[in-house]
Amino acid sequence: GAGVSQTPSNKVTEKGKYVELRCDPISGHTALYWYRQSLGQGPEFLIYFQGTGAADDSGLPNDRFFAVRPEGSVSTLKIQRTERGDSAVYLCASSLGLQETQYFGPGTRLLVL
Amino acid sequence: QKEVEQNSGPLSVPEGAIASLNCTYSDRGSQSFFWYRQYSGKSPELIMFIYSNGDKEDGRFTAQLNKASQYVSLLIRDSQPSDSATYLCAVLSGGSNYKLTFGKGTLLTVNP
């Protein structure tokens, strides 16, 4: 595709449920990033992949959050036992490589009731 | 302590005026600086990046960087109503060559 795509665009779930958010990066981009944006705030870094491996997951808030990128392309962010405080826009970005411009997808708006 | 600071605004300017958006950062080792535009309900879109001290111009947009003062700005000349958006300053910190740290953003409104 022409840009980063994310699915679903919106997700409403109940507290305690499990959710998966998917990101399809720009073709050829080896670096993939997840950020989270709360209302009125800038995006905050969650995790960075170079290829298949998570090179830095220091931004994940706790062990309920996990992300994978098994084939070095599509990535899935997984949130277990969701809490109301997890409600935010989850943004995925990709870049050709390190220090290259990061291009953002449209985001997934997660609402935990 | 927030590493990237921006005036939250809102900043309101008349159509045709120059809009000036400012950003300061705390990490002296920061090397790369980015301005993203975010329309309401949309994802951030890259406007400009700058690596070297001085000015960088692209059409109606000029980014200015002063590493000694740890200051980066974005000027928008001949502002248009379509420029109304939140402008996010992002910094690639010196200790990382991949992690962007964003400010809260400045809401700009251009009045016709």
PDB file of C-alpha atoms in Angstrom:
ATOM      1  CA  GLY A   1       0.000   0.000   0.000  1.00  0.00           C
ATOM      2  CA  ALA A   2       0.906   3.635  -0.286  1.00  0.00           C
ATOM      3  CA  GLY A   3       1.034   4.299   3.430  1.00  0.00           C
ATOM      4  CA  VAL A   4       0.902   2.710   6.844  1.00  0.00           C
ATOM      5  CA  SER A   5      -2.410   1.020   7.473  1.00  0.00           C
ATOM      6  CA  GLN A   6      -3.959   0.092  10.800  1.00  0.00           C
ATOM      7  CA  THR A   7      -6.949  -2.016  11.708  1.00  0.00           C
ATOM      8  CA  PRO A   8      -9.413  -1.671  13.209  1.00  0.00           C
ATOM      9  CA  SER A   9      -9.883   2.071  12.978  1.00  0.00           C
ATOM     10  CA  ASN A  10     -12.038   1.984  16.110  1.00  0.00           C
ATOM     11  CA  LYS A  11     -12.330  -0.601  18.861  1.00  0.00           C
ATOM     12  CA  VAL A  12     -14.748  -0.539  21.757  1.00  0.00           C
ATOM     13  CA  THR A  13     -14.262  -3.185  24.405  1.00  0.00           C
ATOM     14  CA  GLU A  14     -15.163  -3.896  27.991  1.00  0.00           C
ATOM     15  CA  LYS A  15     -12.822  -3.699  30.924  1.00  0.00           C
ATOM     16  CA  GLY A  16     -10.934  -6.956  31.348  1.00  0.00           C
ATOM     17  CA  LYS A  17     -11.151  -8.033  27.726  1.00  0.00           C
ATOM     18  CA  TYR A  18      -8.281  -8.825  25.370  1.00  0.00           C
ATOM     19  CA  VAL A  19      -7.650  -6.756  22.220  1.00  0.00           C
ATOM     20  CA  GLU A  20      -5.336  -6.959  19.241  1.00  0.00           C
ATOM     21  CA  LEU A  21      -4.397  -3.978  17.095  1.00  0.00           C
ATOM     22  CA  ARG A  22      -2.782  -4.523  13.713  1.00  0.00           C
ATOM     23  CA  CYS A  23      -0.294  -2.438  11.762  1.00  0.00           C
ATOM     24  CA  ASP A  24       0.821  -2.906   8.164  1.00  0.00           C
ATOM     25  CA  PRO A  25       3.872  -0.716   7.456  1.00  0.00           C
ATOM     26  CA  ILE A  26       4.962   0.873   4.213  1.00  0.00           C
ATOM     27  CA  SER A  27       6.463  -1.757   1.940  1.00  0.00           C
ATOM     28  CA  GLY A  28      10.220  -1.961   2.357  1.00  0.00           C
ATOM     29  CA  HIS A  29      10.318  -0.186   5.714  1.00  0.00           C
ATOM     30  CA  THR A  30      12.353  -2.249   8.142  1.00  0.00           C
ATOM     31  CA  ALA A  31      11.678  -0.149  11.224  1.00  0.00           C
ATOM     32  CA  LEU A  32       8.264  -0.137  12.894  1.00  0.00           C
ATOM     33  CA  TYR A  33       7.102   1.816  15.930  1.00  0.00           C
ATOM     34  CA  TRP A  34       4.061   1.895  18.169  1.00  0.00           C
ATOM     35  CA  TYR A  35       3.031   5.073  19.955  1.00  0.00           C
ATOM     36  CA  ARG A  36       0.048   5.920  22.139  1.00  0.00           C
ATOM     37  CA  GLN A  37      -1.686   9.282  22.109  1.00  0.00           C
ATOM     38  CA  SER A  38      -4.053  10.373  24.840  1.00  0.00           C
ATOM     39  CA  LEU A  39      -6.408  13.309  24.426  1.00  0.00           C
ATOM     40  CA  GLY A  40      -4.564  16.620  24.456  1.00  0.00           C
ATOM     41  CA  GLN A  41      -1.149  14.985  24.497  1.00  0.00           C
ATOM     42  CA  GLY A  42       1.537  14.234  21.950  1.00  0.00           C
ATOM     43  CA  PRO A  43       2.231  10.628  20.968  1.00  0.00           C
ATOM     44  CA  GLU A  44       4.258   8.621  23.481  1.00  0.00           C
ATOM     45  CA  PHE A  45       6.674   5.907  22.418  1.00  0.00           C
ATOM     46  CA  LEU A  46       5.746   2.318  23.261  1.00  0.00           C
ATOM     47  CA  ILE A  47       7.961  -0.067  21.287  1.00  0.00           C
ATOM     48  CA  TYR A  48      10.306  -0.225  18.316  1.00  0.00           C
ATOM     49  CA  PHE A  49      10.998  -3.123  15.966  1.00  0.00           C
ATOM     50  CA  GLN A  50      13.952  -3.485  13.643  1.00  0.00           C
ATOM     51  CA  GLY A  51      13.053  -6.436  11.463  1.00  0.00           C
ATOM     52  CA  THR A  52      11.374  -9.137  13.519  1.00  0.00           C
ATOM     53  CA  GLY A  53      12.858  -8.288  16.880  1.00  0.00           C
ATOM     54  CA  ALA A  54      11.692  -5.766  19.440  1.00  0.00           C
ATOM     55  CA  ALA A  55      14.788  -3.610  19.767  1.00  0.00           C
ATOM     56  CA  ASP A  56      13.297  -1.416  22.488  1.00  0.00           C
ATOM     57  CA  ASP A  57      10.093  -2.088  24.424  1.00  0.00           C
ATOM     58  CA  SER A  58      10.870   0.352  27.223  1.00  0.00           C
ATOM     59  CA  GLY A  59       7.737   2.397  26.558  1.00  0.00           C
ATOM     60  CA  LEU A  60       5.256  -0.415  27.186  1.00  0.00           C
ATOM     61  CA  PRO A  61       3.398   0.647  30.363  1.00  0.00           C
ATOM     62  CA  ASN A  62       3.225  -2.823  31.956  1.00  0.00           C
ATOM     63  CA  ASP A  63       3.204  -6.530  31.196  1.00  0.00           C
ATOM     64  CA  ARG A  64      -0.379  -6.442  29.946  1.00  0.00           C
ATOM     65  CA  PHE A  65       1.020  -4.960  26.751  1.00  0.00           C
ATOM     66  CA  PHE A  66       2.887  -7.057  24.221  1.00  0.00           C
ATOM     67  CA  ALA A  67       3.733  -6.650  20.541  1.00  0.00           C
ATOM     68  CA  VAL A  68       5.000  -8.974  17.851  1.00  0.00           C
ATOM     69  CA  ARG A  69       6.269  -8.721  14.304  1.00  0.00           C
ATOM     70  CA  PRO A  70       6.886 -12.342  13.355  1.00  0.00           C
ATOM     71  CA  GLU A  71       7.807 -11.917   9.691  1.00  0.00           C
ATOM     72  CA  GLY A  72       9.348  -8.478   9.823  1.00  0.00           C
ATOM     73  CA  SER A  73       6.386  -6.747   8.226  1.00  0.00           C
ATOM     74  CA  VAL A  74       2.944  -6.684   9.884  1.00  0.00           C
ATOM     75  CA  SER A  75       2.905  -6.047  13.611  1.00  0.00           C
ATOM     76  CA  THR A  76       0.255  -6.742  16.234  1.00  0.00           C
ATOM     77  CA  LEU A  77      -0.051  -4.901  19.531  1.00  0.00           C
ATOM     78  CA  LYS A  78      -1.781  -7.052  22.130  1.00  0.00           C
ATOM     79  CA  ILE A  79      -3.378  -5.752  25.301  1.00  0.00           C
ATOM     80  CA  GLN A  80      -4.563  -8.178  27.953  1.00  0.00           C
ATOM     81  CA  ARG A  81      -7.092  -7.454  30.720  1.00  0.00           C
ATOM     82  CA  THR A  82      -7.835  -4.007  29.338  1.00  0.00           C
ATOM     83  CA  GLU A  83      -8.410  -1.138  31.747  1.00  0.00           C
ATOM     84  CA  ARG A  84     -10.279   2.127  31.231  1.00  0.00           C
ATOM     85  CA  GLY A  85      -6.952   3.950  31.358  1.00  0.00           C
ATOM     86  CA  ASP A  86      -5.854   2.107  28.219  1.00  0.00           C
ATOM     87  CA  SER A  87      -8.334   4.176  26.205  1.00  0.00           C
ATOM     88  CA  ALA A  88      -6.325   6.195  23.680  1.00  0.00           C
ATOM     89  CA  VAL A  89      -5.349   6.355  20.038  1.00  0.00           C
ATOM     90  CA  TYR A  90      -2.705   3.766  19.216  1.00  0.00           C
ATOM     91  CA  LEU A  91      -0.493   4.942  16.379  1.00  0.00           C
ATOM     92  CA  CYS A  92       1.843   2.856  14.289  1.00  0.00           C
ATOM     93  CA  ALA A  93       4.698   4.354  12.281  1.00  0.00           C
ATOM     94  CA  SER A  94       7.348   2.965   9.980  1.00  0.00           C
ATOM     95  CA  SER A  95      10.612   4.177   8.493  1.00  0.00           C
ATOM     96  CA  LEU A  96      13.193   2.963   6.024  1.00  0.00           C
ATOM     97  CA  GLY A  97      15.720   2.616   8.780  1.00  0.00           C
ATOM     98  CA  LEU A  98      17.192   4.241  11.827  1.00  0.00           C
ATOM     99  CA  GLN A  99      17.054   8.034  11.960  1.00  0.00           C
ATOM    100  CA  GLU A 100      14.844   8.069   8.883  1.00  0.00           C
ATOM    101  CA  THR A 101      11.554   9.926   8.816  1.00  0.00           C
ATOM    102  CA  GLN A 102       8.754   8.109  10.585  1.00  0.00           C
ATOM    103  CA  TYR A 103       5.449   7.953   8.725  1.00  0.00           C
ATOM    104  CA  PHE A 104       2.334   7.434  10.782  1.00  0.00           C
ATOM    105  CA  GLY A 105      -0.736   5.364  10.112  1.00  0.00           C
ATOM    106  CA  PRO A 106      -4.294   6.581  10.774  1.00  0.00           C
ATOM    107  CA  GLY A 107      -4.355   5.044  14.238  1.00  0.00           C
ATOM    108  CA  THR A 108      -6.728   2.792  16.150  1.00  0.00           C
ATOM    109  CA  ARG A 109      -9.027   4.524  18.599  1.00  0.00           C
ATOM    110  CA  LEU A 110      -9.458   2.209  21.559  1.00  0.00           C
ATOM    111  CA  LEU A 111     -12.239   2.808  24.051  1.00  0.00           C
ATOM    112  CA  VAL A 112     -12.423   0.611  27.127  1.00  0.00           C
ATOM    113  CA  LEU A 113     -15.785   0.802  28.874  1.00  0.00           C
TER     114      LEU A 113
ATOM    115  CA  GLN B   1       9.926  16.454  33.575  1.00  0.00           C
ATOM    116  CA  LYS B   2       8.686  16.846  30.033  1.00  0.00           C
ATOM    117  CA  GLU B   3      11.570  16.745  27.589  1.00  0.00           C
ATOM    118  CA  VAL B   4       9.902  18.704  24.812  1.00  0.00           C
ATOM    119  CA  GLU B   5       7.883  21.796  25.628  1.00  0.00           C
ATOM    120  CA  GLN B   6       5.456  23.674  23.415  1.00  0.00           C
ATOM    121  CA  ASN B   7       2.978  26.443  24.073  1.00  0.00           C
ATOM    122  CA  SER B   8      -0.350  24.639  24.002  1.00  0.00           C
ATOM    123  CA  GLY B   9      -2.110  27.644  22.551  1.00  0.00           C
ATOM    124  CA  PRO B  10      -4.512  28.065  21.046  1.00  0.00           C
ATOM    125  CA  LEU B  11      -2.676  30.381  18.703  1.00  0.00           C
ATOM    126  CA  SER B  12      -5.008  32.400  16.550  1.00  0.00           C
ATOM    127  CA  VAL B  13      -3.840  34.369  13.499  1.00  0.00           C
ATOM    128  CA  PRO B  14      -5.690  36.054  10.630  1.00  0.00           C
ATOM    129  CA  GLU B  15      -5.502  34.642   7.136  1.00  0.00           C
ATOM    130  CA  GLY B  16      -2.369  35.812   5.349  1.00  0.00           C
ATOM    131  CA  ALA B  17      -0.400  36.452   8.534  1.00  0.00           C
ATOM    132  CA  ILE B  18       2.733  34.676   9.749  1.00  0.00           C
ATOM    133  CA  ALA B  19       2.188  31.999  12.375  1.00  0.00           C
ATOM    134  CA  SER B  20       5.112  31.302  14.685  1.00  0.00           C
ATOM    135  CA  LEU B  21       5.254  28.041  16.618  1.00  0.00           C
ATOM    136  CA  ASN B  22       7.929  27.422  19.222  1.00  0.00           C
ATOM    137  CA  CYS B  23       9.465  24.412  20.903  1.00  0.00           C
ATOM    138  CA  THR B  24      12.210  23.870  23.465  1.00  0.00           C
ATOM    139  CA  TYR B  25      13.905  20.614  24.374  1.00  0.00           C
ATOM    140  CA  SER B  26      15.981  19.476  27.315  1.00  0.00           C
ATOM    141  CA  ASP B  27      18.373  16.911  25.824  1.00  0.00           C
ATOM    142  CA  ARG B  28      21.485  18.723  24.564  1.00  0.00           C
ATOM    143  CA  GLY B  29      22.493  15.626  22.633  1.00  0.00           C
ATOM    144  CA  SER B  30      19.424  15.761  20.410  1.00  0.00           C
ATOM    145  CA  GLN B  31      20.309  15.621  16.744  1.00  0.00           C
ATOM    146  CA  SER B  32      17.134  15.650  14.684  1.00  0.00           C
ATOM    147  CA  PHE B  33      13.994  17.721  14.953  1.00  0.00           C
ATOM    148  CA  PHE B  34      10.640  17.287  13.282  1.00  0.00           C
ATOM    149  CA  TRP B  35       7.427  19.221  12.895  1.00  0.00           C
ATOM    150  CA  TYR B  36       4.243  17.218  12.385  1.00  0.00           C
ATOM    151  CA  ARG B  37       0.801  18.607  11.613  1.00  0.00           C
ATOM    152  CA  GLN B  38      -2.220  16.824  13.062  1.00  0.00           C
ATOM    153  CA  TYR B  39      -5.753  17.621  12.006  1.00  0.00           C
ATOM    154  CA  SER B  40      -8.470  16.822  14.502  1.00  0.00           C
ATOM    155  CA  GLY B  41      -9.140  13.094  14.553  1.00  0.00           C
ATOM    156  CA  LYS B  42      -6.303  12.348  12.144  1.00  0.00           C
ATOM    157  CA  SER B  43      -2.767  11.015  12.476  1.00  0.00           C
ATOM    158  CA  PRO B  44       0.392  13.164  12.517  1.00  0.00           C
ATOM    159  CA  GLU B  45       1.705  14.197   9.113  1.00  0.00           C
ATOM    160  CA  LEU B  46       5.335  15.254   8.643  1.00  0.00           C
ATOM    161  CA  ILE B  47       5.735  18.907   7.650  1.00  0.00           C
ATOM    162  CA  MET B  48       9.467  19.460   8.004  1.00  0.00           C
ATOM    163  CA  PHE B  49      12.609  18.130   9.588  1.00  0.00           C
ATOM    164  CA  ILE B  50      15.821  19.935  10.453  1.00  0.00           C
ATOM    165  CA  TYR B  51      19.201  18.706  11.609  1.00  0.00           C
ATOM    166  CA  SER B  52      21.526  21.725  11.381  1.00  0.00           C
ATOM    167  CA  ASN B  53      21.540  25.092  13.089  1.00  0.00           C
ATOM    168  CA  GLY B  54      19.918  27.836  11.083  1.00  0.00           C
ATOM    169  CA  ASP B  55      16.909  28.044   8.827  1.00  0.00           C
ATOM    170  CA  LYS B  56      15.387  25.546   6.456  1.00  0.00           C
ATOM    171  CA  GLU B  57      12.701  26.679   4.056  1.00  0.00           C
ATOM    172  CA  ASP B  58      10.109  24.623   2.191  1.00  0.00           C
ATOM    173  CA  GLY B  59       7.412  26.606   0.452  1.00  0.00           C
ATOM    174  CA  ARG B  60       5.465  28.602   3.044  1.00  0.00           C
ATOM    175  CA  PHE B  61       7.160  26.789   5.904  1.00  0.00           C
ATOM    176  CA  THR B  62      10.459  27.670   7.573  1.00  0.00           C
ATOM    177  CA  ALA B  63      12.007  25.644  10.363  1.00  0.00           C
ATOM    178  CA  GLN B  64      14.597  27.318  12.578  1.00  0.00           C
ATOM    179  CA  LEU B  65      17.006  25.502  14.875  1.00  0.00           C
ATOM    180  CA  ASN B  66      19.258  26.899  17.577  1.00  0.00           C
ATOM    181  CA  LYS B  67      21.033  24.062  19.356  1.00  0.00           C
ATOM    182  CA  ALA B  68      22.834  26.374  21.774  1.00  0.00           C
ATOM    183  CA  SER B  69      19.484  27.656  23.038  1.00  0.00           C
ATOM    184  CA  GLN B  70      17.822  24.232  22.611  1.00  0.00           C
ATOM    185  CA  TYR B  71      15.116  25.887  20.611  1.00  0.00           C
ATOM    186  CA  VAL B  72      13.329  24.980  17.392  1.00  0.00           C
ATOM    187  CA  SER B  73      10.562  26.905  15.694  1.00  0.00           C
ATOM    188  CA  LEU B  74       8.233  26.680  12.720  1.00  0.00           C
ATOM    189  CA  LEU B  75       7.100  29.723  10.787  1.00  0.00           C
ATOM    190  CA  ILE B  76       4.127  29.521   8.457  1.00  0.00           C
ATOM    191  CA  ARG B  77       3.930  32.408   6.029  1.00  0.00           C
ATOM    192  CA  ASP B  78       0.702  33.501   4.327  1.00  0.00           C
ATOM    193  CA  SER B  79      -1.323  31.366   6.728  1.00  0.00           C
ATOM    194  CA  GLN B  80      -4.425  29.736   5.291  1.00  0.00           C
ATOM    195  CA  PRO B  81      -7.538  28.410   7.056  1.00  0.00           C
ATOM    196  CA  SER B  82      -6.440  24.955   5.909  1.00  0.00           C
ATOM    197  CA  ASP B  83      -3.346  25.347   8.123  1.00  0.00           C
ATOM    198  CA  SER B  84      -5.618  25.196  11.172  1.00  0.00           C
ATOM    199  CA  ALA B  85      -4.435  22.128  13.064  1.00  0.00           C
ATOM    200  CA  THR B  86      -2.316  21.024  15.991  1.00  0.00           C
ATOM    201  CA  TYR B  87       1.420  21.257  15.316  1.00  0.00           C
ATOM    202  CA  LEU B  88       3.595  18.731  17.100  1.00  0.00           C
ATOM    203  CA  CYS B  89       7.286  19.232  17.716  1.00  0.00           C
ATOM    204  CA  ALA B  90       9.250  15.977  17.911  1.00  0.00           C
ATOM    205  CA  VAL B  91      12.855  15.351  18.853  1.00  0.00           C
ATOM    206  CA  LEU B  92      15.080  12.379  18.131  1.00  0.00           C
ATOM    207  CA  SER B  93      17.071  12.312  21.323  1.00  0.00           C
ATOM    208  CA  GLY B  94      20.828  11.966  21.447  1.00  0.00           C
ATOM    209  CA  GLY B  95      20.698   8.683  23.296  1.00  0.00           C
ATOM    210  CA  SER B  96      18.445   7.089  20.708  1.00  0.00           C
ATOM    211  CA  ASN B  97      18.385   7.156  16.954  1.00  0.00           C
ATOM    212  CA  TYR B  98      14.812   5.971  16.668  1.00  0.00           C
ATOM    213  CA  LYS B  99      12.684   7.170  19.586  1.00  0.00           C
ATOM    214  CA  LEU B 100      10.737  10.341  18.909  1.00  0.00           C
ATOM    215  CA  THR B 101       9.771  12.443  21.918  1.00  0.00           C
ATOM    216  CA  PHE B 102       6.833  14.718  21.197  1.00  0.00           C
ATOM    217  CA  GLY B 103       5.603  17.898  22.770  1.00  0.00           C
ATOM    218  CA  LYS B 104       1.919  18.290  23.614  1.00  0.00           C
ATOM    219  CA  GLY B 105       1.354  20.261  20.442  1.00  0.00           C
ATOM    220  CA  THR B 106       0.184  23.789  19.691  1.00  0.00           C
ATOM    221  CA  LEU B 107      -3.313  24.317  18.348  1.00  0.00           C
ATOM    222  CA  LEU B 108      -3.259  26.849  15.513  1.00  0.00           C
ATOM    223  CA  THR B 109      -6.397  28.522  14.221  1.00  0.00           C
ATOM    224  CA  VAL B 110      -6.234  30.646  11.075  1.00  0.00           C
ATOM    225  CA  ASN B 111      -9.236  32.932  10.819  1.00  0.00           C
ATOM    226  CA  PRO B 112     -10.593  33.840   7.369  1.00  0.00           C
TER     227      PRO B 112
END
